[in-house]
Each structure stands twice: as structure tokens, then as C-alpha cells.
Tab-separated table of C-alpha atoms and ligand atoms in Angstrom:
chain	number	residue	atom	x	y	z
A	16	MET	CA	128.973	85.599	116.163
A	17	TYR	CA	132.187	87.040	114.781
A	18	LEU	CA	133.075	86.593	111.028
A	19	SER	CA	136.252	84.806	110.356
A	20	ASN	CA	139.160	86.396	108.496
A	21	ASP	CA	138.494	84.173	105.392
A	22	SER	CA	137.742	86.082	102.209
A	23	GLN	CA	133.910	87.028	102.322
A	24	THR	CA	131.573	88.576	100.132
A	25	LEU	CA	129.787	91.138	102.171
A	26	VAL	CA	126.456	92.359	100.672
A	27	LYS	CA	123.907	95.055	101.707
A	28	ILE	CA	120.231	93.807	101.340
A	29	VAL	CA	117.208	95.787	102.159
A	30	VAL	CA	113.998	94.278	103.598
A	31	ALA	CA	111.180	96.678	102.620
A	32	GLY	CA	107.495	96.834	102.685
A	33	PRO	CA	104.525	98.757	103.968
A	34	PHE	CA	103.348	99.195	107.546
A	35	GLY	CA	102.927	96.115	109.654
A	36	VAL	CA	103.913	93.649	107.000
A	37	GLY	CA	106.372	91.770	108.954
A	38	LYS	CA	109.841	93.287	108.268
A	39	THR	CA	111.089	93.474	111.719
A	40	THR	CA	109.716	89.998	112.548
A	41	MET	CA	111.557	88.642	109.472
A	42	ILE	CA	114.903	90.290	110.434
A	43	ASP	CA	114.507	88.793	113.857
A	44	ALA	CA	113.969	85.300	112.384
A	45	LEU	CA	116.940	85.741	110.035
A	46	SER	CA	119.724	87.366	111.941
A	47	GLU	CA	122.466	85.181	113.304
A	48	THR	CA	123.581	87.952	115.618
A	49	ALA	CA	121.331	89.966	118.082
A	50	PRO	CA	119.481	92.239	115.672
A	51	LEU	CA	119.361	95.957	116.130
A	52	HIS	CA	115.780	97.410	116.295
A	53	THR	CA	114.443	100.976	116.547
A	54	GLU	CA	110.956	100.107	117.844
A	55	GLU	CA	108.797	102.726	119.528
A	56	VAL	CA	105.459	102.101	121.157
A	57	MET	CA	102.521	103.005	119.107
A	58	THR	CA	100.178	105.473	120.923
A	59	GLU	CA	96.634	106.705	120.409
A	60	ALA	CA	97.942	109.742	118.524
A	61	GLY	CA	98.857	107.296	115.598
A	62	ALA	CA	95.626	105.469	115.507
A	63	LEU	CA	94.276	107.651	112.723
A	64	VAL	CA	97.219	107.319	110.531
A	65	ASP	CA	98.652	103.832	111.234
A	66	ASP	CA	96.027	101.306	110.142
A	67	LEU	CA	96.241	98.159	112.294
A	68	ALA	CA	93.693	96.195	110.328
A	69	GLY	CA	94.921	92.680	110.225
A	70	VAL	CA	97.772	93.222	112.681
A	71	GLU	CA	95.579	94.270	115.749
A	72	HIS	CA	98.169	92.821	118.232
A	73	LYS	CA	100.905	95.078	117.019
A	74	ARG	CA	102.191	97.393	119.792
A	75	THR	CA	105.357	98.936	118.278
A	76	THR	CA	106.494	100.313	114.980
A	77	THR	CA	110.015	100.897	113.455
A	78	VAL	CA	111.140	104.542	113.515
A	79	ALA	CA	114.436	104.271	111.794
A	80	ILE	CA	115.947	100.800	110.881
A	81	ASP	CA	116.218	97.187	111.696
A	82	PHE	CA	119.662	95.638	111.102
A	83	GLY	CA	120.722	91.956	111.200
A	84	ARG	CA	123.360	89.788	109.612
A	85	ARG	CA	122.891	86.349	107.820
A	86	THR	CA	125.578	84.164	106.402
A	87	LEU	CA	124.491	82.086	103.508
A	88	SER	CA	126.486	79.199	102.212
A	89	GLY	CA	130.228	79.512	102.698
A	90	ASP	CA	131.432	82.992	102.249
A	91	LEU	CA	128.290	84.995	101.267
A	92	VAL	CA	127.376	87.334	104.169
A	93	LEU	CA	124.341	89.402	103.936
A	94	TYR	CA	123.935	92.685	105.978
A	95	LEU	CA	120.008	93.106	106.381
A	96	PHE	CA	118.600	96.618	106.624
A	97	GLY	CA	114.938	96.829	107.379
A	98	THR	CA	113.033	100.050	106.555
A	99	PRO	CA	110.109	101.724	108.502
A	100	GLY	CA	106.799	101.051	106.856
A	101	GLN	CA	104.793	104.259	106.850
A	102	ARG	CA	104.959	106.554	103.832
A	103	ARG	CA	105.886	109.579	105.990
A	104	PHE	CA	109.326	107.708	106.313
A	105	LYS	CA	109.777	107.668	102.504
A	106	PRO	CA	112.952	109.773	102.433
A	107	LEU	CA	114.402	107.326	104.966
A	108	TRP	CA	113.408	104.314	102.721
A	109	GLU	CA	115.614	105.858	99.975
A	110	ASP	CA	118.479	106.555	102.280
A	111	VAL	CA	118.395	103.067	103.737
A	112	ALA	CA	118.240	101.494	100.172
A	113	ARG	CA	121.244	103.404	99.023
A	114	GLY	CA	124.114	101.155	98.247
A	115	ALA	CA	122.104	97.946	98.523
A	116	LEU	CA	122.571	95.136	95.939
A	117	GLY	CA	119.021	94.114	96.142
A	118	ALA	CA	115.776	94.160	98.100
A	119	LEU	CA	113.264	91.690	99.491
A	120	VAL	CA	109.933	93.378	99.393
A	121	LEU	CA	107.452	91.977	101.765
A	122	VAL	CA	103.773	92.123	100.802
A	123	ASP	CA	100.563	91.520	102.664
A	124	THR	CA	97.976	90.621	100.058
A	125	ARG	CA	95.121	91.722	102.408
A	126	ARG	CA	96.438	95.299	101.736
A	127	LEU	CA	97.966	94.958	98.395
A	128	GLY	CA	97.710	98.638	97.478
A	129	ASP	CA	99.881	99.655	100.283
A	130	SER	CA	102.775	97.896	98.519
A	131	PHE	CA	102.674	99.845	95.432
A	132	GLU	CA	104.748	102.939	96.630
A	133	VAL	CA	107.354	100.821	98.156
A	134	ILE	CA	107.820	98.741	94.940
A	135	ASP	CA	107.935	102.088	92.979
A	136	MET	CA	110.740	103.395	95.304
A	137	ILE	CA	112.742	100.232	94.852
A	138	GLU	CA	112.503	100.396	91.176
A	139	GLU	CA	113.334	103.999	91.108
A	140	GLN	CA	116.489	103.219	92.949
A	141	GLY	CA	117.414	100.778	90.208
A	142	LEU	CA	117.436	97.812	92.770
A	143	ALA	CA	116.856	94.201	91.688
A	144	TYR	CA	114.163	92.785	94.024
A	145	ALA	CA	112.137	89.725	94.817
A	146	VAL	CA	108.631	89.878	96.305
A	147	ALA	CA	107.718	87.670	99.396
A	148	VAL	CA	104.125	87.351	100.432
A	149	ASN	CA	103.945	87.136	104.087
A	150	VAL	CA	101.119	84.812	104.819
A	151	PHE	CA	98.664	85.701	107.658
A	152	PRO	CA	95.814	83.350	108.652
A	153	ASP	CA	93.216	85.451	106.702
A	154	THR	CA	95.487	85.931	103.669
A	155	PRO	CA	93.354	85.808	100.393
A	156	ASP	CA	94.487	83.004	98.104
A	157	TYR	CA	95.344	84.974	94.770
A	158	PRO	CA	96.369	82.743	91.749
A	159	THR	CA	100.147	83.733	91.122
A	160	ASP	CA	99.459	85.325	87.713
A	161	VAL	CA	96.648	87.525	89.181
A	162	LEU	CA	99.032	88.584	91.918
A	163	ARG	CA	101.859	89.380	89.451
A	164	ASP	CA	99.554	91.343	87.448
A	165	ARG	CA	98.160	93.394	90.390
A	166	LEU	CA	101.800	94.189	91.487
A	167	ASP	CA	102.848	94.823	87.962
A	168	LEU	CA	105.831	92.569	88.221
A	169	ALA	CA	108.328	91.990	85.560
A	170	GLU	CA	108.521	88.417	84.137
A	171	ASP	CA	111.718	87.650	86.018
A	172	THR	CA	110.979	89.221	89.267
A	173	PRO	CA	110.712	86.213	91.791
A	174	LEU	CA	107.385	85.967	93.770
A	175	VAL	CA	107.355	83.673	96.784
A	176	GLU	CA	105.166	83.080	99.843
A	177	CYS	CA	106.820	83.054	103.381
A	178	ASP	CA	106.012	83.060	107.044
A	179	ALA	CA	108.262	86.016	108.344
A	180	ARG	CA	108.425	84.444	111.789
A	181	ASP	CA	109.901	81.127	110.663
A	182	THR	CA	113.658	81.175	110.009
A	183	THR	CA	113.670	78.357	107.325
A	184	SER	CA	110.854	80.091	105.415
A	185	ALA	CA	112.494	83.463	105.757
A	186	ILE	CA	115.899	82.033	104.526
A	187	ASP	CA	114.223	80.432	101.532
A	188	ALA	CA	112.862	83.926	100.581
A	189	LEU	CA	116.332	85.371	100.947
A	190	ILE	CA	117.807	82.617	98.804
A	191	CYS	CA	115.309	83.407	96.163
A	192	LEU	CA	116.494	86.952	96.065
A	193	VAL	CA	120.114	86.030	96.036
A	194	SER	CA	119.470	83.550	93.255
A	195	HIS	CA	117.764	86.332	91.243
A	196	LEU	CA	120.714	88.799	91.888
A	197	ILE	CA	123.316	86.141	90.926
A	198	ALA	CA	121.255	85.413	87.634
A	199	ASN	CA	121.054	89.082	86.841
A	200	SER	CA	124.835	89.566	87.388
A	201	ALA	CA	125.542	86.521	85.090
A	202	LEU	CA	123.271	88.041	82.442
A	203	GLU	CA	125.010	91.544	82.831
A	204	ALA	CA	128.437	89.817	82.430
A	205	THR	CA	127.371	88.361	78.962
A	206	THR	CA	126.016	91.400	77.529
B	318	GTP	N1	100.165	85.452	111.628
B	318	GTP	C1	101.205	86.146	111.307
B	318	GTP	N2	101.683	87.215	112.074
B	318	GTP	C2	102.811	87.866	111.740
B	318	GTP	C3	103.509	87.423	110.625
B	318	GTP	N3	104.672	88.224	110.497
B	318	GTP	C4	104.472	89.088	111.444
B	318	GTP	N4	103.380	88.884	112.171
B	318	GTP	C5	102.763	89.785	113.240
B	318	GTP	O1	102.512	91.002	112.510
B	318	GTP	C6	102.744	92.193	113.262
B	318	GTP	C7	103.684	93.073	112.329
B	318	GTP	O2	105.041	92.706	112.481
B	318	GTP	P1	106.308	93.653	112.403
B	318	GTP	O3	107.448	92.829	112.283
B	318	GTP	O4	106.336	94.723	113.522
B	318	GTP	O5	105.972	94.547	111.025
B	318	GTP	P2	106.859	95.662	110.289
B	318	GTP	O6	106.719	95.359	108.949
B	318	GTP	O7	108.216	95.654	110.900
B	318	GTP	O8	106.019	96.935	110.837
B	318	GTP	P3	106.591	98.492	110.789
B	318	GTP	O9	107.998	98.570	111.153
B	318	GTP	O10	105.654	99.143	111.915
B	318	GTP	O11	106.182	98.911	109.384
B	318	GTP	C8	103.487	91.676	114.552
B	318	GTP	O12	102.476	91.702	115.440
B	318	GTP	C9	103.909	90.353	114.219
B	318	GTP	O13	103.904	89.375	115.241
B	318	GTP	C10	103.238	86.184	110.025
B	318	GTP	O14	103.881	85.652	109.089
B	318	GTP	N5	102.068	85.646	110.336
B	319	MG	MG1	109.313	97.178	111.593
């Protein structure tokens, strides 16, 4: 649970994405320490603004942050910050993203349009990111090139599929992001 005193690289990573895409679920699956959550029960008052289509069993929503920690091979320690999903929290997305090295953007392809604003915010913050499609049972099967096109992703932006509930799958998505960040920094070092 505690980090050793050996030299470590500590990195802030944001897990972002629209309402109900599985951010809190993923941080639960990833964190090697008891994760911190700020969940509140959803009430009837929110029924008109928070669309539960596709996630009808969802009962709570994040109102500030999720926080967890994951050590990847050896001395690379990732501090994972999850954002709330609704656009009314946009100023908070920006605050949470500040100082991060990169972002894992979760996407639900049943509601692709909901992801655009989050991706815009990440790009405006100048953060490198990878996109992970959280697969639900009725997720439509888009060809990769169509999906990349719809999300308007740069050629080198990684796009993977994951199951946010599954630790191995969530770690694979995280490794994909970290590999992208390492490749970016190697490129910057040569230019
Ligand atoms: N079938 C399936 N269900 C999932 C998956 N990931 C999350 N869920 C469910 O989908 C719902 C949404 O999960 P959350 O983790 O609360 O989503 P969130 O992105 O944190 O939501 P907000 O914080 O409210 O924006 C929950 O009911 C999860 O149990 C998945 O990979 N597959
Ligand atoms: Mg959440």
C-alpha cells in the first residue's frame, strides 16, 4: 500500500469522459490503494438533464473527483484523477486536468457525440491523450477508421477498446496511454 523510498517517477494522469461512460468504474478497477470517490445519489431532479440511456442501472454520479494510484512496471507510479462527466462540471474538468502529463479519454460509442466536448477540453489544455472505447453489450461495432474519423483523432492518437470493470483490460488501456506519452517525449527530445 505504501510506496517504497526508492526513486520513483510520479505522474498525474486524468481519466476523462462524458457522463456514465465508466470513469469511476475504471479507477476502481485500476487502483492498488482504496480509491477515493465523491459519489452522490442521483435523484428525480436530475432525470431531465442526466440521460441514463444505456446505463439504466446507474444510481450515483461523481460530483468532484475520483482518485486512485497504480504502479506500472518498476518505478513508474501513476496518480489517477477521474473527472465528473456532465458538462455543467466543465470548469472542474479543466482544474482537474491541470498539471497532468496525459489523459485517458473514455468513450461510449452508443453516445459518441457526448465525447466531443471532453476531447476538445483535453486538446485545449495541450494534453497528450489516448482514447479507450468502453464496450457495453449493445455497443455498435464501428470500423476503426470510421471511429477515428468521427472523433477526428490525430494519426498518432491511440484508440483501443476496453472493459472498464476489468483490471487487466484497464491496465492495458493505461499502458497504451503511457507508451504514447513516452513516444511523444522521445520525439520532443530529438527535435
Ligand atoms: N456492461 C458494462 N457496464 C459498465 C462498464 N463500465 C461501467 N459500467 C456500468 O456503467 C455505469 C457507469 O459507470 P460509472 O463508472 O459510474 O461512470 P462514470 O463515467 O464515472 O459516470 P459519472 O461520474 O456519473 O460521469 C455503472 O452502472 C457501471 O456498473 C462496462 O465496461 N461494461
Ligand atoms: Mg464517475
